[in-house]
Coordinates of N, CA, C and O in Angstrom, one line a residue:
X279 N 12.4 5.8 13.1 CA 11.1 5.3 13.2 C 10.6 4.8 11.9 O 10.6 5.6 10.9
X280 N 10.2 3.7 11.7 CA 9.4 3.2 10.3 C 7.9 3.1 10.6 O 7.5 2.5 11.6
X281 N 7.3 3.8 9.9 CA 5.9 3.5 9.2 C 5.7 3.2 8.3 O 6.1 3.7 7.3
X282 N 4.7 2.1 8.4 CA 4.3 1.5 6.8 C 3.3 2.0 6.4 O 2.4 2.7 6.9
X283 N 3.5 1.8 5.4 CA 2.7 2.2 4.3 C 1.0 2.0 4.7 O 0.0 2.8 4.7
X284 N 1.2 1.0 5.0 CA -0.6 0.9 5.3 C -1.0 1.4 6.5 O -2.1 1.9 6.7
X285 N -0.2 1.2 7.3 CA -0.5 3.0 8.5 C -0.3 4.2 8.0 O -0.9 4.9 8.8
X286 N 0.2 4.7 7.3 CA 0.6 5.7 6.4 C -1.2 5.9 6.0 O -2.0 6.6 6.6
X287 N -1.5 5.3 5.0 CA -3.2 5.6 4.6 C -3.9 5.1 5.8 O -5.0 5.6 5.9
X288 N -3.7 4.3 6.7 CA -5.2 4.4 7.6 C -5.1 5.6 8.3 O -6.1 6.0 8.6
X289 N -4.0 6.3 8.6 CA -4.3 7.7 9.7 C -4.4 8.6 9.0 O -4.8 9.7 9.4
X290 N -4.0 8.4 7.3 CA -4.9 9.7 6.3 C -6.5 9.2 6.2 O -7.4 10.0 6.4
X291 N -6.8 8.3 6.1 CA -8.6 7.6 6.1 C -9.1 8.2 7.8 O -10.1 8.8 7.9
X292 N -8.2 8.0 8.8 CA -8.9 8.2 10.0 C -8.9 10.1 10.0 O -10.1 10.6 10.0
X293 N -8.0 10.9 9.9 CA -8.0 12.0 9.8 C -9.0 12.6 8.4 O -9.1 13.9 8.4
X294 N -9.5 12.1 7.6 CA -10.9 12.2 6.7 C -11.9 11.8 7.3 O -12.7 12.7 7.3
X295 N -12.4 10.5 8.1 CA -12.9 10.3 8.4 C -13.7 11.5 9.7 O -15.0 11.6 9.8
X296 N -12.7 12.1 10.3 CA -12.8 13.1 11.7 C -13.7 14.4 10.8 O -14.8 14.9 10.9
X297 N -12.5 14.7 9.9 CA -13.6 15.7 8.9 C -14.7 15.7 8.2 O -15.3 16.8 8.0
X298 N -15.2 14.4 7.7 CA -16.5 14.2 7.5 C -17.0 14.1 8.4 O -18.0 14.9 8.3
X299 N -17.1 13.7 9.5 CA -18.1 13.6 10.9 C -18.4 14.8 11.1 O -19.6 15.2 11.1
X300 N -17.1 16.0 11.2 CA -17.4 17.4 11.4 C -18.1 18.0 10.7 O -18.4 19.0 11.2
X301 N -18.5 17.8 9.5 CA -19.1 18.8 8.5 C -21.1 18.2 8.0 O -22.0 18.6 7.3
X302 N -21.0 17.0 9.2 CA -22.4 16.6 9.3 C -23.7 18.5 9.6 O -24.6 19.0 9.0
X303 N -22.9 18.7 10.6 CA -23.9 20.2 10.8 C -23.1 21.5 10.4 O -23.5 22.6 10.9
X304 N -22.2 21.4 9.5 CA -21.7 22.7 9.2 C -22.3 23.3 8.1 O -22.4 22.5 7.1
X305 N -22.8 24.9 7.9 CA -23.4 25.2 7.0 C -22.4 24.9 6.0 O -22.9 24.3 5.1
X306 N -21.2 25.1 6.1 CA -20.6 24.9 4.9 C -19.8 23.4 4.5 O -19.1 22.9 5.3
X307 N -20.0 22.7 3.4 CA -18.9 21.6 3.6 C -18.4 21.3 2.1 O -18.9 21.8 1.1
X308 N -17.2 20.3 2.2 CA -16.6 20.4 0.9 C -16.9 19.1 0.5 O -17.0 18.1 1.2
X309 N -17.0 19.2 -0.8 CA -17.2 17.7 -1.3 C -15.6 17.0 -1.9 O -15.0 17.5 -2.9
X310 N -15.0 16.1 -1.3 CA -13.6 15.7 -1.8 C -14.0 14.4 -2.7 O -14.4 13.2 -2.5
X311 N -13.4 15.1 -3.9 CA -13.4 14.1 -5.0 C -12.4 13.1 -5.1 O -12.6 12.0 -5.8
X312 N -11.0 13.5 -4.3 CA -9.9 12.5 -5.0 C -8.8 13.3 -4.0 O -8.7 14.5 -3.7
X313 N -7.9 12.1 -3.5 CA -6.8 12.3 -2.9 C -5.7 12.4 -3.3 O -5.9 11.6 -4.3
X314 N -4.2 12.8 -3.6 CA -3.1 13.0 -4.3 C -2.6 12.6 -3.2 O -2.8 13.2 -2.2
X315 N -1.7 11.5 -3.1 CA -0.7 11.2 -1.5 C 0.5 10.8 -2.6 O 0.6 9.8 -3.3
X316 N 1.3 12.1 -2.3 CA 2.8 11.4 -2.0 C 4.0 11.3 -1.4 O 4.6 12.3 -1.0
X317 N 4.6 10.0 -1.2 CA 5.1 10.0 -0.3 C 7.1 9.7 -0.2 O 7.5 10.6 -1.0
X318 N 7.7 9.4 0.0 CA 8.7 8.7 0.1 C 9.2 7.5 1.1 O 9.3 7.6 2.4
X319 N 9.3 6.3 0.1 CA 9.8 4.7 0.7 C 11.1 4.3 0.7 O 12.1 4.8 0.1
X320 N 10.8 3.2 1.6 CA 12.4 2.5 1.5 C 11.5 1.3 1.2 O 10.4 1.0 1.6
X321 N 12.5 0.6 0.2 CA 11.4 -1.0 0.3 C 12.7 -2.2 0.7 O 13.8 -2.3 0.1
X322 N 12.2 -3.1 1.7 CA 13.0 -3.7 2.2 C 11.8 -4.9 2.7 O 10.7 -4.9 3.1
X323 N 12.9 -6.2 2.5 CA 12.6 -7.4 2.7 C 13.3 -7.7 3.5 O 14.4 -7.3 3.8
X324 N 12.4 -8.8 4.2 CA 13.4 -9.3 5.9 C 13.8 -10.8 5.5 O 13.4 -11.5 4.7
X325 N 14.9 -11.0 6.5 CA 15.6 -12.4 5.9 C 14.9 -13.5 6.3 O 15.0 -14.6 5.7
X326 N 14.3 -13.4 7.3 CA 13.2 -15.0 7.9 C 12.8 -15.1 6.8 O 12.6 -14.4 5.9
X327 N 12.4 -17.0 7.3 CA 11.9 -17.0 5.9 C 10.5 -16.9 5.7 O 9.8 -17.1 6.7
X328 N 9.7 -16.6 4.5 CA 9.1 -16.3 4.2 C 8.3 -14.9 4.6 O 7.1 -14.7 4.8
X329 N 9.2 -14.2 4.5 CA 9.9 -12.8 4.8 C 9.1 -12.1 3.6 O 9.2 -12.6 2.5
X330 N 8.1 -10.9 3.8 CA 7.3 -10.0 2.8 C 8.2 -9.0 2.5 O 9.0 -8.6 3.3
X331 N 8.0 -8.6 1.1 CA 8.6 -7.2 0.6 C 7.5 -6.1 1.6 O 6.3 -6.1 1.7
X332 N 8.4 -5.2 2.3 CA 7.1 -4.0 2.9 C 7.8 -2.6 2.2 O 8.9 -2.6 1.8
X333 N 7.1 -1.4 2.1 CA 7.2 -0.5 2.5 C 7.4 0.2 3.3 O 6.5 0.1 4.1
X334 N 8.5 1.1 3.5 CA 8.6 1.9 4.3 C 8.4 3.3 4.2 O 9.2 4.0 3.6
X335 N 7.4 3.9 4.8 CA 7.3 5.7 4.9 C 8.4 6.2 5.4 O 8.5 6.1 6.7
X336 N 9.4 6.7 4.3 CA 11.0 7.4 5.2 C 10.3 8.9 6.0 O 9.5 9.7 5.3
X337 N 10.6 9.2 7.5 CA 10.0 10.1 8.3 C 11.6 10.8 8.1 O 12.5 10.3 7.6
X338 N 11.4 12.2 8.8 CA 12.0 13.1 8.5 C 13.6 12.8 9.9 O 14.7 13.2 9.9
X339 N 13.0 11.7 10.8 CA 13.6 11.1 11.9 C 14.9 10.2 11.1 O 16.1 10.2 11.2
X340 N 14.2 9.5 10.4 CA 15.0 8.6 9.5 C 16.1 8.6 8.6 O 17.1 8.0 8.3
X341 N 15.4 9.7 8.2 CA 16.7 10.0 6.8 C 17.9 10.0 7.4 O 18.7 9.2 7.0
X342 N 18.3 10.7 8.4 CA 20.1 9.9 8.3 C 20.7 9.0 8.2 O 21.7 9.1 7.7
X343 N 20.0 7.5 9.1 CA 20.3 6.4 8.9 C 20.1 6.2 7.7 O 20.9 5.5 7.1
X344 N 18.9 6.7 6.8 CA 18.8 6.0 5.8 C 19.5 6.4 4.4 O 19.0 6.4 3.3
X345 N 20.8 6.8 4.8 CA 21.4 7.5 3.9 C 22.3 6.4 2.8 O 22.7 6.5 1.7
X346 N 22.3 5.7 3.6 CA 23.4 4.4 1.6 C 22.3 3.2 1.4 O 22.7 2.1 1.1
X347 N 20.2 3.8 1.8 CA 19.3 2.8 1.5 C 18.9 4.1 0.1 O 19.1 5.3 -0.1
X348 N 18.2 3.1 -0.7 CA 18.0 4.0 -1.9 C 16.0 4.3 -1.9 O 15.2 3.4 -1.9
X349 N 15.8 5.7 -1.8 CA 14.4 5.9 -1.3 C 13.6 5.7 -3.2 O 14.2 5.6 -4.3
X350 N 12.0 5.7 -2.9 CA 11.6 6.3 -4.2 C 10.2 6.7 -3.4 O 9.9 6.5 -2.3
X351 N 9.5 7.4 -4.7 CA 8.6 8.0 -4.6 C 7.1 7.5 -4.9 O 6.7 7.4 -6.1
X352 N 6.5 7.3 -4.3 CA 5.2 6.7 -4.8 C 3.9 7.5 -4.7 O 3.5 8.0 -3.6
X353 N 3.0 7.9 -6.1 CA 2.2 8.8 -6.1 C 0.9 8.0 -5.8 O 0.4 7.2 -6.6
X354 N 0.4 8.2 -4.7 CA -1.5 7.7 -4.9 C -2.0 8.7 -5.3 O -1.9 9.9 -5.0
X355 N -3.1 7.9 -6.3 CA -4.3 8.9 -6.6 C -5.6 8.0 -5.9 O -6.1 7.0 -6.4
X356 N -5.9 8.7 -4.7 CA -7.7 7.9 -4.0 C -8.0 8.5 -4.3 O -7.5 9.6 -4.6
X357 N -9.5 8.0 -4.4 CA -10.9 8.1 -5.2 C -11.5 8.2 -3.7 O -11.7 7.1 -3.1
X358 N -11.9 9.3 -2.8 CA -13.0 9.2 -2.0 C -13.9 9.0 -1.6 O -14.6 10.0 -1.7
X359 N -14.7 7.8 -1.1 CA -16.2 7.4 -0.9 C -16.9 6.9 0.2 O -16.1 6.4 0.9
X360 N -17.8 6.9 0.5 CA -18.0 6.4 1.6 C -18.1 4.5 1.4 O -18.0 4.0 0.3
X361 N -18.3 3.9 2.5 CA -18.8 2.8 2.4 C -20.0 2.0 1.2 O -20.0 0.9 0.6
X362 N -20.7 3.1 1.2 CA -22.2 2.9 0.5 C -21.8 3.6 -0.8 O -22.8 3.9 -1.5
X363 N -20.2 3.9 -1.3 CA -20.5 4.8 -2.8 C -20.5 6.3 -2.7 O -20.4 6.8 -3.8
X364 N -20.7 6.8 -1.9 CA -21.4 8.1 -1.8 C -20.5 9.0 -1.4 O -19.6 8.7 -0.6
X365 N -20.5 10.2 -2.0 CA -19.0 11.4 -2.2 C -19.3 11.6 -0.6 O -20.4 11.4 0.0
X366 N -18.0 11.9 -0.2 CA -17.8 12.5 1.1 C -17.8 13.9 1.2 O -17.2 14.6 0.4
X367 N -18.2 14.3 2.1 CA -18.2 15.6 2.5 C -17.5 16.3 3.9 O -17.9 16.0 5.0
X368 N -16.5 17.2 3.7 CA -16.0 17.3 4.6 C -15.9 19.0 5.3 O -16.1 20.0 4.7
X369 N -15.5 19.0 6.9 CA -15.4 20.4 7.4 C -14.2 20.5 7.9 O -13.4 19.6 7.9
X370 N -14.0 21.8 8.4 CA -12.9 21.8 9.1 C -12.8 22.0 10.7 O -11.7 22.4 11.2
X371 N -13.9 21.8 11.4 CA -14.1 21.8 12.2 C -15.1 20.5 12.9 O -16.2 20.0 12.5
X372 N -14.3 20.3 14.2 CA -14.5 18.4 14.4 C -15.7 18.6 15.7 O -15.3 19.1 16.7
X373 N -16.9 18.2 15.7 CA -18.1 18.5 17.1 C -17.9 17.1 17.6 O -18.3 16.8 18.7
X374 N -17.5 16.2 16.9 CA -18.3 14.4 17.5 C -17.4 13.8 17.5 O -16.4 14.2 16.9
X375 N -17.2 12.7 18.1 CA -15.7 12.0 18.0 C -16.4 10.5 16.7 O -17.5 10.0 16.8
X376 N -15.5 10.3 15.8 CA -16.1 9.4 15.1 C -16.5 8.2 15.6 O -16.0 8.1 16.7
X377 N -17.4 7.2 15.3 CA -17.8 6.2 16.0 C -16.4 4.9 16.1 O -16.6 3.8 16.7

């Protein structure tokens, strides 16, 4: 199974997202300063033409095929904010479904 990279961060954004909604009424909530994601790729270009270099998130399904592709490691550091700038705050417990 291949996942890209940029699905890779929207279902880490959507799963933060779930957690800030949750911590709107919780007495307690955390404020997240900064994300650490790392992951392992395959990076591969397709032969049509005009063919993009993509990223690949190697899944734990994958690795055997991808055994004579050469992986690397890419570290994100996100900065968490909302739309408007503003630290997010999050819970661990979900009451609303996000909008």
């Amino acid at each position: 199974m291949e996942i890209g990279l940029v699905d890779a961060i929207s279902a880490l954004r959507n799963e933060l997202l779930e957690a800030m909604t949750g911590s709107e009424t919780s007495p307690i909530r955390f404020r997240l300063d900064s994300v650490d994601l790392e992951v392992q790729v395959v990076i591969g270009k397709s032969a049509e033409v005009g063919g993009k270099v993509r990223y690949w998130v190697v899944s734990a399904e994958g690795k055997g095929s991808l055994a004579s592709t050469r992986t690397h490691t890419l570290r994100l550091h996100l900065q968490a904010a909302t739309a408007a700038n503003e630290p997010v705050y999050t819970s661990d417990q979900i009451e609303t479904t996000p909008p």
